[in-house]
Coordinates of C-alpha atoms in Angstrom, one line a residue:
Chain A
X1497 CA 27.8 45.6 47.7
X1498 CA 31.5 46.3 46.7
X1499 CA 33.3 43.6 45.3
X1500 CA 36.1 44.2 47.0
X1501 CA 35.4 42.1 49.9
X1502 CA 36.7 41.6 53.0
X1503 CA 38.5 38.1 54.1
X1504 CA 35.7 37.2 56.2
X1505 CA 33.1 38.5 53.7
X1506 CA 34.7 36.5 51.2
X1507 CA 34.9 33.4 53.7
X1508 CA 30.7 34.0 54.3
X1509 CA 29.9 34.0 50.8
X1510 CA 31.8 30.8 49.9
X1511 CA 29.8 29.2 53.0
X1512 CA 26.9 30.1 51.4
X1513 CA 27.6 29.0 48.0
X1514 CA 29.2 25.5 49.5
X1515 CA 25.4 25.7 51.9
X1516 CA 23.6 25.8 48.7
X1517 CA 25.4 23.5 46.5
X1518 CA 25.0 21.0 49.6
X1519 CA 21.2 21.8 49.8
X1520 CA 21.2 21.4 46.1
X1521 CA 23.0 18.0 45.9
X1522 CA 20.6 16.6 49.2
X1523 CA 17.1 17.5 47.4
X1524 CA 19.2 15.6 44.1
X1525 CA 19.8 12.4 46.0
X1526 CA 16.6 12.7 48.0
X1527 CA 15.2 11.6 44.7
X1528 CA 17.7 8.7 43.8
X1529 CA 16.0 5.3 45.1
X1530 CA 17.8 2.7 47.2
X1531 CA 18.8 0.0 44.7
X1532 CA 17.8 -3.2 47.1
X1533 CA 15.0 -1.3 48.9
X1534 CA 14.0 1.4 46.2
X1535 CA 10.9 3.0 48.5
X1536 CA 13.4 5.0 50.6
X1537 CA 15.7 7.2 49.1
X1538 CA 20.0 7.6 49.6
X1539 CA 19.2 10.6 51.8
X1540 CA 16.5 8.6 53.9
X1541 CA 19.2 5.6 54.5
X1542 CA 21.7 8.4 56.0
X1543 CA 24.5 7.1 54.0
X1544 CA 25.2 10.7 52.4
X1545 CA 27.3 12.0 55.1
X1546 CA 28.0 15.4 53.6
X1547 CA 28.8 17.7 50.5
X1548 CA 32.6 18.8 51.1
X1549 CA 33.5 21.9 49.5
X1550 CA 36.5 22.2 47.5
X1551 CA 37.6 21.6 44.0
X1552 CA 36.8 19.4 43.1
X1553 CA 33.7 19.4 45.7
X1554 CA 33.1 16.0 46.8
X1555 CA 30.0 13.7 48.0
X1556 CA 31.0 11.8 51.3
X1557 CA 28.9 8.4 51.3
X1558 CA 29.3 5.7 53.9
X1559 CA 28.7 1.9 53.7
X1560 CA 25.6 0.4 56.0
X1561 CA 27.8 -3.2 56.0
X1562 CA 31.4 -3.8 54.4
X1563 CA 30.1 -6.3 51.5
X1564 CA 27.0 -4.4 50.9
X1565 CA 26.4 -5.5 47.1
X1566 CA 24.7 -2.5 46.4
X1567 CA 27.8 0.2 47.2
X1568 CA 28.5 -0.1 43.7
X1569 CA 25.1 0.3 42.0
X1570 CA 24.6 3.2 44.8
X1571 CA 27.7 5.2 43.2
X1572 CA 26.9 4.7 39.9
X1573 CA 23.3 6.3 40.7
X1574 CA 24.5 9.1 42.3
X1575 CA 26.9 9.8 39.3
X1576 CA 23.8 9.8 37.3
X1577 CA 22.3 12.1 38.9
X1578 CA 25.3 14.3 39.7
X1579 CA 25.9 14.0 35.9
X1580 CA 22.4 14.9 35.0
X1581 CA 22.0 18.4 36.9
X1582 CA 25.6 19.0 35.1
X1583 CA 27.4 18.5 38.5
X1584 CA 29.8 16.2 37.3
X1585 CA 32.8 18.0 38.2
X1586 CA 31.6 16.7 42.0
X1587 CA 33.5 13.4 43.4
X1588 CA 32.0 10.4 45.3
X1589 CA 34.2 9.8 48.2
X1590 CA 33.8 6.4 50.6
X1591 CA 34.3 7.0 54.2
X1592 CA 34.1 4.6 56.7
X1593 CA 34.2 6.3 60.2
X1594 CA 32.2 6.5 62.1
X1595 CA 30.7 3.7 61.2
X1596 CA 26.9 4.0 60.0
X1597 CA 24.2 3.1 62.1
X1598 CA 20.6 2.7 61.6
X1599 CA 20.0 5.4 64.0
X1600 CA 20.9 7.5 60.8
X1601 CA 17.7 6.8 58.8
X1602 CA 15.4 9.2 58.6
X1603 CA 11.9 8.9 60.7
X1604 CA 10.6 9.4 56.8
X1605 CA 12.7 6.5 55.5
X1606 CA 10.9 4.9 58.6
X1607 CA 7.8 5.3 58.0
X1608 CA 8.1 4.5 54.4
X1609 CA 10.1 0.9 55.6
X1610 CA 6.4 0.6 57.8
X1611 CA 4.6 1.0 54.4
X1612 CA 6.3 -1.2 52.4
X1613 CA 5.8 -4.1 54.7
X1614 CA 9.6 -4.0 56.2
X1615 CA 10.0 -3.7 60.6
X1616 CA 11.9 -0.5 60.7
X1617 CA 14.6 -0.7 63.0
X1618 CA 14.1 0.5 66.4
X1619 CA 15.5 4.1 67.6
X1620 CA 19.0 4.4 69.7
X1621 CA 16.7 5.5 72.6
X1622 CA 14.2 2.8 72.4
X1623 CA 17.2 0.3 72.6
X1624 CA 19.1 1.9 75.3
X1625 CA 15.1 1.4 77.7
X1626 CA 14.9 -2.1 76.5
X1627 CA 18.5 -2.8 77.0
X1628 CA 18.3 -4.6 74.0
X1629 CA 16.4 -6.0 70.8
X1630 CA 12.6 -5.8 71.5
X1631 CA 9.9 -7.7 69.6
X1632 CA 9.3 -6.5 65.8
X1633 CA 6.0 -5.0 65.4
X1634 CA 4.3 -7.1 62.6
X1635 CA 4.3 -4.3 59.5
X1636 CA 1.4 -6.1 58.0
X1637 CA -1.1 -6.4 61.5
X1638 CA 0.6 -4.1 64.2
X1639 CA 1.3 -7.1 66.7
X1640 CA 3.9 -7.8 68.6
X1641 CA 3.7 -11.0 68.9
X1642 CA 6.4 -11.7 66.6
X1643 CA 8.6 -14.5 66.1
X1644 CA 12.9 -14.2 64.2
X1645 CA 13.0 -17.0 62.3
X1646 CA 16.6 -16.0 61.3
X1647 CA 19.1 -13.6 62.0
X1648 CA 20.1 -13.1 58.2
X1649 CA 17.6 -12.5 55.6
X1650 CA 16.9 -10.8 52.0
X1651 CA 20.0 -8.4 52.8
X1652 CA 23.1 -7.8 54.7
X1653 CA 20.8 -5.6 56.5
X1654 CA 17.5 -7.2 57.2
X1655 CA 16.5 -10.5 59.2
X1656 CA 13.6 -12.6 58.9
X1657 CA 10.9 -12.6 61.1
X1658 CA 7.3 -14.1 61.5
X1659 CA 3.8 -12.6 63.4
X1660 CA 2.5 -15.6 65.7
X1661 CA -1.0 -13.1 65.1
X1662 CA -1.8 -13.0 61.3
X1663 CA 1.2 -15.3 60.3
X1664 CA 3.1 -13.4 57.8
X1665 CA 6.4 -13.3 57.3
X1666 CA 8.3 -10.0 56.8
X1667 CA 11.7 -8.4 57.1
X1668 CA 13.0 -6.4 59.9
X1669 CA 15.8 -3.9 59.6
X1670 CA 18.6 -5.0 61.8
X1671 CA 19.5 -2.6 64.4
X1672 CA 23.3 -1.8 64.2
Chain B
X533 CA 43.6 -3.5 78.0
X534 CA 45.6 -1.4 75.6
X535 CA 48.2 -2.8 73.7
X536 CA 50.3 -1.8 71.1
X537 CA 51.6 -4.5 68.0
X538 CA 54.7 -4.0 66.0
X539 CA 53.9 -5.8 63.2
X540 CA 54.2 -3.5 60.1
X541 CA 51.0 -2.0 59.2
X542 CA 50.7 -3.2 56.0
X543 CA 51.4 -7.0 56.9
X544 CA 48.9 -6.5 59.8
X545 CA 46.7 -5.1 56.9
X546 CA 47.3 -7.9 54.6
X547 CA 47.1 -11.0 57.5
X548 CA 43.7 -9.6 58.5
X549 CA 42.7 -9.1 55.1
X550 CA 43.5 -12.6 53.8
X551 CA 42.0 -14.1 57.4
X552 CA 38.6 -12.9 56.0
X553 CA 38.9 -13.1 52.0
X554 CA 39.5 -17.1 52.5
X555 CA 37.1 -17.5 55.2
X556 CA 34.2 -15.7 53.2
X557 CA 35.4 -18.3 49.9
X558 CA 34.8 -21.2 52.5
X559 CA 31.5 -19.7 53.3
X560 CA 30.6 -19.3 49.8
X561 CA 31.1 -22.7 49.4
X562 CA 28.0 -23.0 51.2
X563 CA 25.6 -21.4 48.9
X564 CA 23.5 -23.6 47.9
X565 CA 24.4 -26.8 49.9
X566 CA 23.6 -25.7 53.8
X567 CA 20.9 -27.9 55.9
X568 CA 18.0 -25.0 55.5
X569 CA 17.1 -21.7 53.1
X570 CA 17.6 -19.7 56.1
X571 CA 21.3 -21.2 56.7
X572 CA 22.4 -20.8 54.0
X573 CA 21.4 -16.9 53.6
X574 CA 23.4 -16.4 56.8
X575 CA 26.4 -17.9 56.0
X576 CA 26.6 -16.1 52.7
X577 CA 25.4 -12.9 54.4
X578 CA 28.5 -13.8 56.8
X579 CA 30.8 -14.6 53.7
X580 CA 29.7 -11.1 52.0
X581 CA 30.6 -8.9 55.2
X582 CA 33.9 -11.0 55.7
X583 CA 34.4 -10.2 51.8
X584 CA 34.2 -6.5 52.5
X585 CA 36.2 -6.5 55.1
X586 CA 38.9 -7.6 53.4
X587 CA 38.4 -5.2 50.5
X588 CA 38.8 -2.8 52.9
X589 CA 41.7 -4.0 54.4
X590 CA 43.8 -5.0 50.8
X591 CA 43.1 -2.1 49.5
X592 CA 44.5 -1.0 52.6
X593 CA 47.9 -3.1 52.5
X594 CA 48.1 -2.1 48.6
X595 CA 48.3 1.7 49.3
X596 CA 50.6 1.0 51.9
X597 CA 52.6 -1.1 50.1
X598 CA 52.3 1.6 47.2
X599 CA 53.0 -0.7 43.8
X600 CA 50.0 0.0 42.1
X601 CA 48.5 -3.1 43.9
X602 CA 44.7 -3.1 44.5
X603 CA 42.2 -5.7 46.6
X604 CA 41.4 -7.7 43.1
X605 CA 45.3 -7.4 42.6
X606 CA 46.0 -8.9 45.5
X607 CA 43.0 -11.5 45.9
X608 CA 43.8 -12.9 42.0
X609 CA 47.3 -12.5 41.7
X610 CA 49.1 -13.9 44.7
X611 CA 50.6 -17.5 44.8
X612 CA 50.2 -20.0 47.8
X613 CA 53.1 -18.7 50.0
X614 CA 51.8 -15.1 49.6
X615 CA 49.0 -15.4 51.5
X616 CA 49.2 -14.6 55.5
X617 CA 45.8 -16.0 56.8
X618 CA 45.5 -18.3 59.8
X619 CA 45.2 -21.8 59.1
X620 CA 42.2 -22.2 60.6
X621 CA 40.6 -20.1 57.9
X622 CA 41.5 -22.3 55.3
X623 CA 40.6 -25.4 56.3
X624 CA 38.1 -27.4 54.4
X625 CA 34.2 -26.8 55.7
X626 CA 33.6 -30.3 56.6
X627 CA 30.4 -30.8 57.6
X628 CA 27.9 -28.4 59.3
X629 CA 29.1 -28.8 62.5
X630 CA 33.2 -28.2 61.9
X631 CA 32.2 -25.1 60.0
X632 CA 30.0 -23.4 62.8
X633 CA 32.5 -24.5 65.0
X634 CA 35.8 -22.5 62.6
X635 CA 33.1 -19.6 62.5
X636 CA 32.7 -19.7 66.2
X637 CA 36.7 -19.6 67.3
X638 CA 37.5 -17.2 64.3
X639 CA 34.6 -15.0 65.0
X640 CA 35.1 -14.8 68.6
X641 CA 39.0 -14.4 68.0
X642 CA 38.2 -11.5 65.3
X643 CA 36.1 -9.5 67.9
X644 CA 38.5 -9.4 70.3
X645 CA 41.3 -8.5 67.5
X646 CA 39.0 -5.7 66.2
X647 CA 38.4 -4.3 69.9
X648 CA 42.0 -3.7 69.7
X649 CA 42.5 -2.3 66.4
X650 CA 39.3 0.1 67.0
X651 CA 41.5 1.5 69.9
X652 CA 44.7 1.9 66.8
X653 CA 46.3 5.1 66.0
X654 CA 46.2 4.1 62.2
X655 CA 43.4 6.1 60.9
X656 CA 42.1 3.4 58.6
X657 CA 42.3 0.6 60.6
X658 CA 40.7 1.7 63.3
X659 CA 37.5 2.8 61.2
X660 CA 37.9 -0.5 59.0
X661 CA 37.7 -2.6 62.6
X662 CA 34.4 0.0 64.3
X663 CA 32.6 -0.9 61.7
X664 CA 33.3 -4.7 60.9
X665 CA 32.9 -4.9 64.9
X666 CA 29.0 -4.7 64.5
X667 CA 29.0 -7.1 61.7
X668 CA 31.4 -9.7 63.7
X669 CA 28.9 -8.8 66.5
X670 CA 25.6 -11.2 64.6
X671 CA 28.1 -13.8 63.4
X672 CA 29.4 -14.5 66.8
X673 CA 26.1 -14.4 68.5
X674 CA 25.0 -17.0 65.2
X675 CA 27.7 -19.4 65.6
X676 CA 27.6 -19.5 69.1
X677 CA 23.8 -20.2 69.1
X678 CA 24.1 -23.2 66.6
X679 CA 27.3 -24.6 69.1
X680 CA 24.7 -24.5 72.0
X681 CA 21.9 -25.8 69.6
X682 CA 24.3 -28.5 68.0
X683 CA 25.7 -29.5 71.5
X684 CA 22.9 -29.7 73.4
X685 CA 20.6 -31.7 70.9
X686 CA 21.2 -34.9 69.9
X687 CA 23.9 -37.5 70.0
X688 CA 24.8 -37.6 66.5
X689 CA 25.1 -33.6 66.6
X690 CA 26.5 -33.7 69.6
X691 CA 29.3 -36.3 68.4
X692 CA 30.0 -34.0 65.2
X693 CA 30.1 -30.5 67.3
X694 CA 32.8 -32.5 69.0
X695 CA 34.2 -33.4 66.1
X696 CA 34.6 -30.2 64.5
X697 CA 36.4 -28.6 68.5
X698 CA 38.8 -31.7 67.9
X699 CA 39.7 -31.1 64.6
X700 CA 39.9 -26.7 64.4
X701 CA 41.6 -26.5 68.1
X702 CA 45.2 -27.7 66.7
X703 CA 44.9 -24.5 64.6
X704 CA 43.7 -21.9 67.8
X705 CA 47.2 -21.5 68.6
X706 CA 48.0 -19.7 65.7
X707 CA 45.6 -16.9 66.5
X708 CA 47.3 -16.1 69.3
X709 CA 51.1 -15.8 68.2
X710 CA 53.1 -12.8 68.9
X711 CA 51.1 -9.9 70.7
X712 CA 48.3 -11.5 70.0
X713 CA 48.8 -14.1 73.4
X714 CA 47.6 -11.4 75.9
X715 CA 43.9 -12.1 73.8
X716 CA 43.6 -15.6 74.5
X717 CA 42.3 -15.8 78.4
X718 CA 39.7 -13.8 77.2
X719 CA 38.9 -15.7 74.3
X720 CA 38.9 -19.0 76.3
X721 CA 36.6 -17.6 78.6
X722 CA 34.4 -16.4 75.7
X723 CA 34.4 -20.0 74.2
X724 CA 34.3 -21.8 77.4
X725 CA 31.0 -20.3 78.2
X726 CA 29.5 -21.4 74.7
X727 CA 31.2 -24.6 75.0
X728 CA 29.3 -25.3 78.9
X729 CA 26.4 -24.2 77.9
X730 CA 26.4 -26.9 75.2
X731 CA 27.6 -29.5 77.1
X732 CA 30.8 -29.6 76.2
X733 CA 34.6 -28.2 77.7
X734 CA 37.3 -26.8 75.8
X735 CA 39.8 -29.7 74.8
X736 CA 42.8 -30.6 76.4
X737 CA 45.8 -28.4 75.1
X738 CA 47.3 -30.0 71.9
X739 CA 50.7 -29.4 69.8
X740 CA 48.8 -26.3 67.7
X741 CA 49.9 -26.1 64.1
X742 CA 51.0 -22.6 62.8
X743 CA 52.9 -21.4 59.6
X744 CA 50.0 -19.3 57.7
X745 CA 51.4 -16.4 59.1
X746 CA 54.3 -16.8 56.9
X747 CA 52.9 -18.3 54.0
X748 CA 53.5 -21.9 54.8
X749 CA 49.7 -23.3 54.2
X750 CA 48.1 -26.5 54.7
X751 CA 47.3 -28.5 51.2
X752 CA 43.8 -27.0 51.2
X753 CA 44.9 -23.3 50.4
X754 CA 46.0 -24.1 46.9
X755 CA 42.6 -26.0 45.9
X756 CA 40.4 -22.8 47.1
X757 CA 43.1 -20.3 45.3
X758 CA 42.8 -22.3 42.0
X759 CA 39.2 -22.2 41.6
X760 CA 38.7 -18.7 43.2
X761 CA 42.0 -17.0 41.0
X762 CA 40.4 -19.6 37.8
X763 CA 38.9 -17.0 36.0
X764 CA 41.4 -13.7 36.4
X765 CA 44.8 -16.1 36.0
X766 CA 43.3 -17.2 32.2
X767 CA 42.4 -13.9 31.6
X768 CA 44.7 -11.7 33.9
X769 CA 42.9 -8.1 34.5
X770 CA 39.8 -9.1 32.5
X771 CA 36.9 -6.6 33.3
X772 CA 33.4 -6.8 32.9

């Protein structure tokens, strides 16, 4: 292949370097725990957005709620990690819009929510048939004969709820 | 219902901003001393998205205002007559009922402010407003249920929802000053609903009380700024 590349040849290969160096920096945070809920991982809570090419490249990240406590133990993580794989030339950038929804986390980060004992939040299409929120499905017994006991819980992003079946409580992931 | 306001952007940035930095202080005030566990996790939960909010939006107003000013500048290093909130946000929590009640008119007030800003040409704004409009979305829905639960249970809750309508409604006025008027039918029909199905009507129109628009606050704003600026006024810009 001659080096002396054509503009668009030129334009392909830097797609394909900024295509790896975004695949790269997903798998890196795919490992990096949430700090409040640390079974599911940044990537799994969709709030890495995107890997923009440039120099300096930059990590977009998004808030799930405006006072979330955690944004700043979330960017000092992913500086670690950045750090660590020796990309810390790479900038975290905060974007707000559009706004982040739970319709962004993963059906892994899902079922690992299930696992841990927390409701996972229902899908956008599930919502839009129900016209609404529907019942929690107890994480610990499978019922749905659940009961909120209040809107606010554990986190910005959780509520409480209770199973009227095996009477645990548990968190549910509020749909937003 | 499209409108467009011609207050500066970075006043508009600043009013909102302060609206929700002094309202999540009074919330915080909370912690701790609320009837149940669970109500006093939501009004903090409610103080902490208010408190991002307004991070958002004094950053905000200190880029646009472009003095090296940031969100802590401007939260810990104002005076009294600086800040632009609505009264109503400052006023003393009172007991349960007067502070659902402030949360209620404020909340319902914000969500049709931020339908409005969402709709902005400013950039920032609008993303800072789509996404504190899901937030505002619970607390609304969470005031207005404890109106209705308040209202509609016994006397003595009854007598101090009714309480807490008398004593924020000379500050409602306020929120609707300027531009802001075309908002209120829909707000009183918002309210009104809440207010029925508790049992109780809006109030009879009163003299309303304005001034924290431009920096003219009641007594109360001074008491919450010296304990919340305490620690960064005896040790300005210390870090930890």
């Amino acid at each position: 292949m001659s080096s002396a590349a054509t503009p668009t040849h030129s334009g392909s290969a830097m797609a394909a370097d900024a295509n790896g160096l975004a695949e790269r920096v997903f798998t890196l945070l795919s490992a990096v725990p949430d700090p409040e809920i640390p079974v599911i991982s940044l990537t799994d809570l969709g709030i890495i957005r995107e890997v923009r090419p440039g120099s300096p490249a930059e990590v977009v990240i998004t808030p799930t709620y405006s006072g979330c406590p955690a944004s700043i133990a979330i960017q000092l993580s992913i500086r670690q990690a950045l750090d660590a794989a020796g990309l810390a030339d790479i900038q975290i950038r905060t974007e707000l819009s559009p706004a982040w929804t739970t319709d962004w986390i993963s059906e892994a980060g899902r079922q690992k929510l299930l696992a841990y004992g927390i409701a996972p939040p229902e899908s956008a299409e599930a919502r839009l048939k129900l016209k609404g929120d529907a019942p929690a499905i107890c994480p610990q017994c499978g019922s749905a004969r659940t009961q909120e006991i209040s809107r606010y819980g554990s986190t910005p992003c959780k509520a409480l709820w209770r199973c009227l079946d095996c009477a645990e409580p548990f968190d549910r992931f509020k749909c937003i | 219902m499209s409108q467009t306001f011609t207050l500066s952007p970075a006043e508009l940035a600043l009013r909102l901003g302060d609206d929700a930095l002094i309202l999540s202080h009074r919330l915080c005030e909370w912690c701790g001393h609320a009837p149940t566990l669970e109500v006093d996790l939501a009004l903090s939960n409610i103080g902490l998205d208010l408190l991002g909010q307004a991070q958002f939006f004094l950053n905000y107003a200190g880029e646009m205002e472009n003095a090296g000013r940031d969100a802590d500048a401007l939260a810990y290093h104002r005076d009294e007559h600086e800040f632009k909130n609505c009264l109503l946000t400052e006023q003393p929590n009172g007991d349960f009922a007067r502070s659902i009640v402030r949360q209620f008119f404020f909340s319902a007030w914000q969500q049709l402010r931020f339908h409005e800003l969402a709709k902005s040409g400013d950039a920032t704004m609008a993303a800072i407003a789509t996404k504190a409009l899901k937030e505002i979305a619970y607390h609304v829905q969470f005031a207005a249920e404890w109106v209705v639960r308040l209202g509609d249970g016994t006397e003595e809750s009854k007598c101090r929802v009714a309480d807490g309508i008398s004593w924020s409604w000379r500050f409602v006025d306020e929120l609707f000053t300027g531009e802001d008027a075309a908002l209120r039918p829909a707000w009183e029909a918002r309210v009104r609903a809440t207010l029925n199905e508790a049992g109780l009507d809006l109030p009879a129109p009163v003299r309303g009380i304005t001034g924290g628009r431009e920096g003219r606050h009641s007594e109360y704003l001074g008491h919450l700024l010296a304990e919340m600026q305490y620690v960064q006024r005896c040790h300005p810009n210390a870090q930890w």
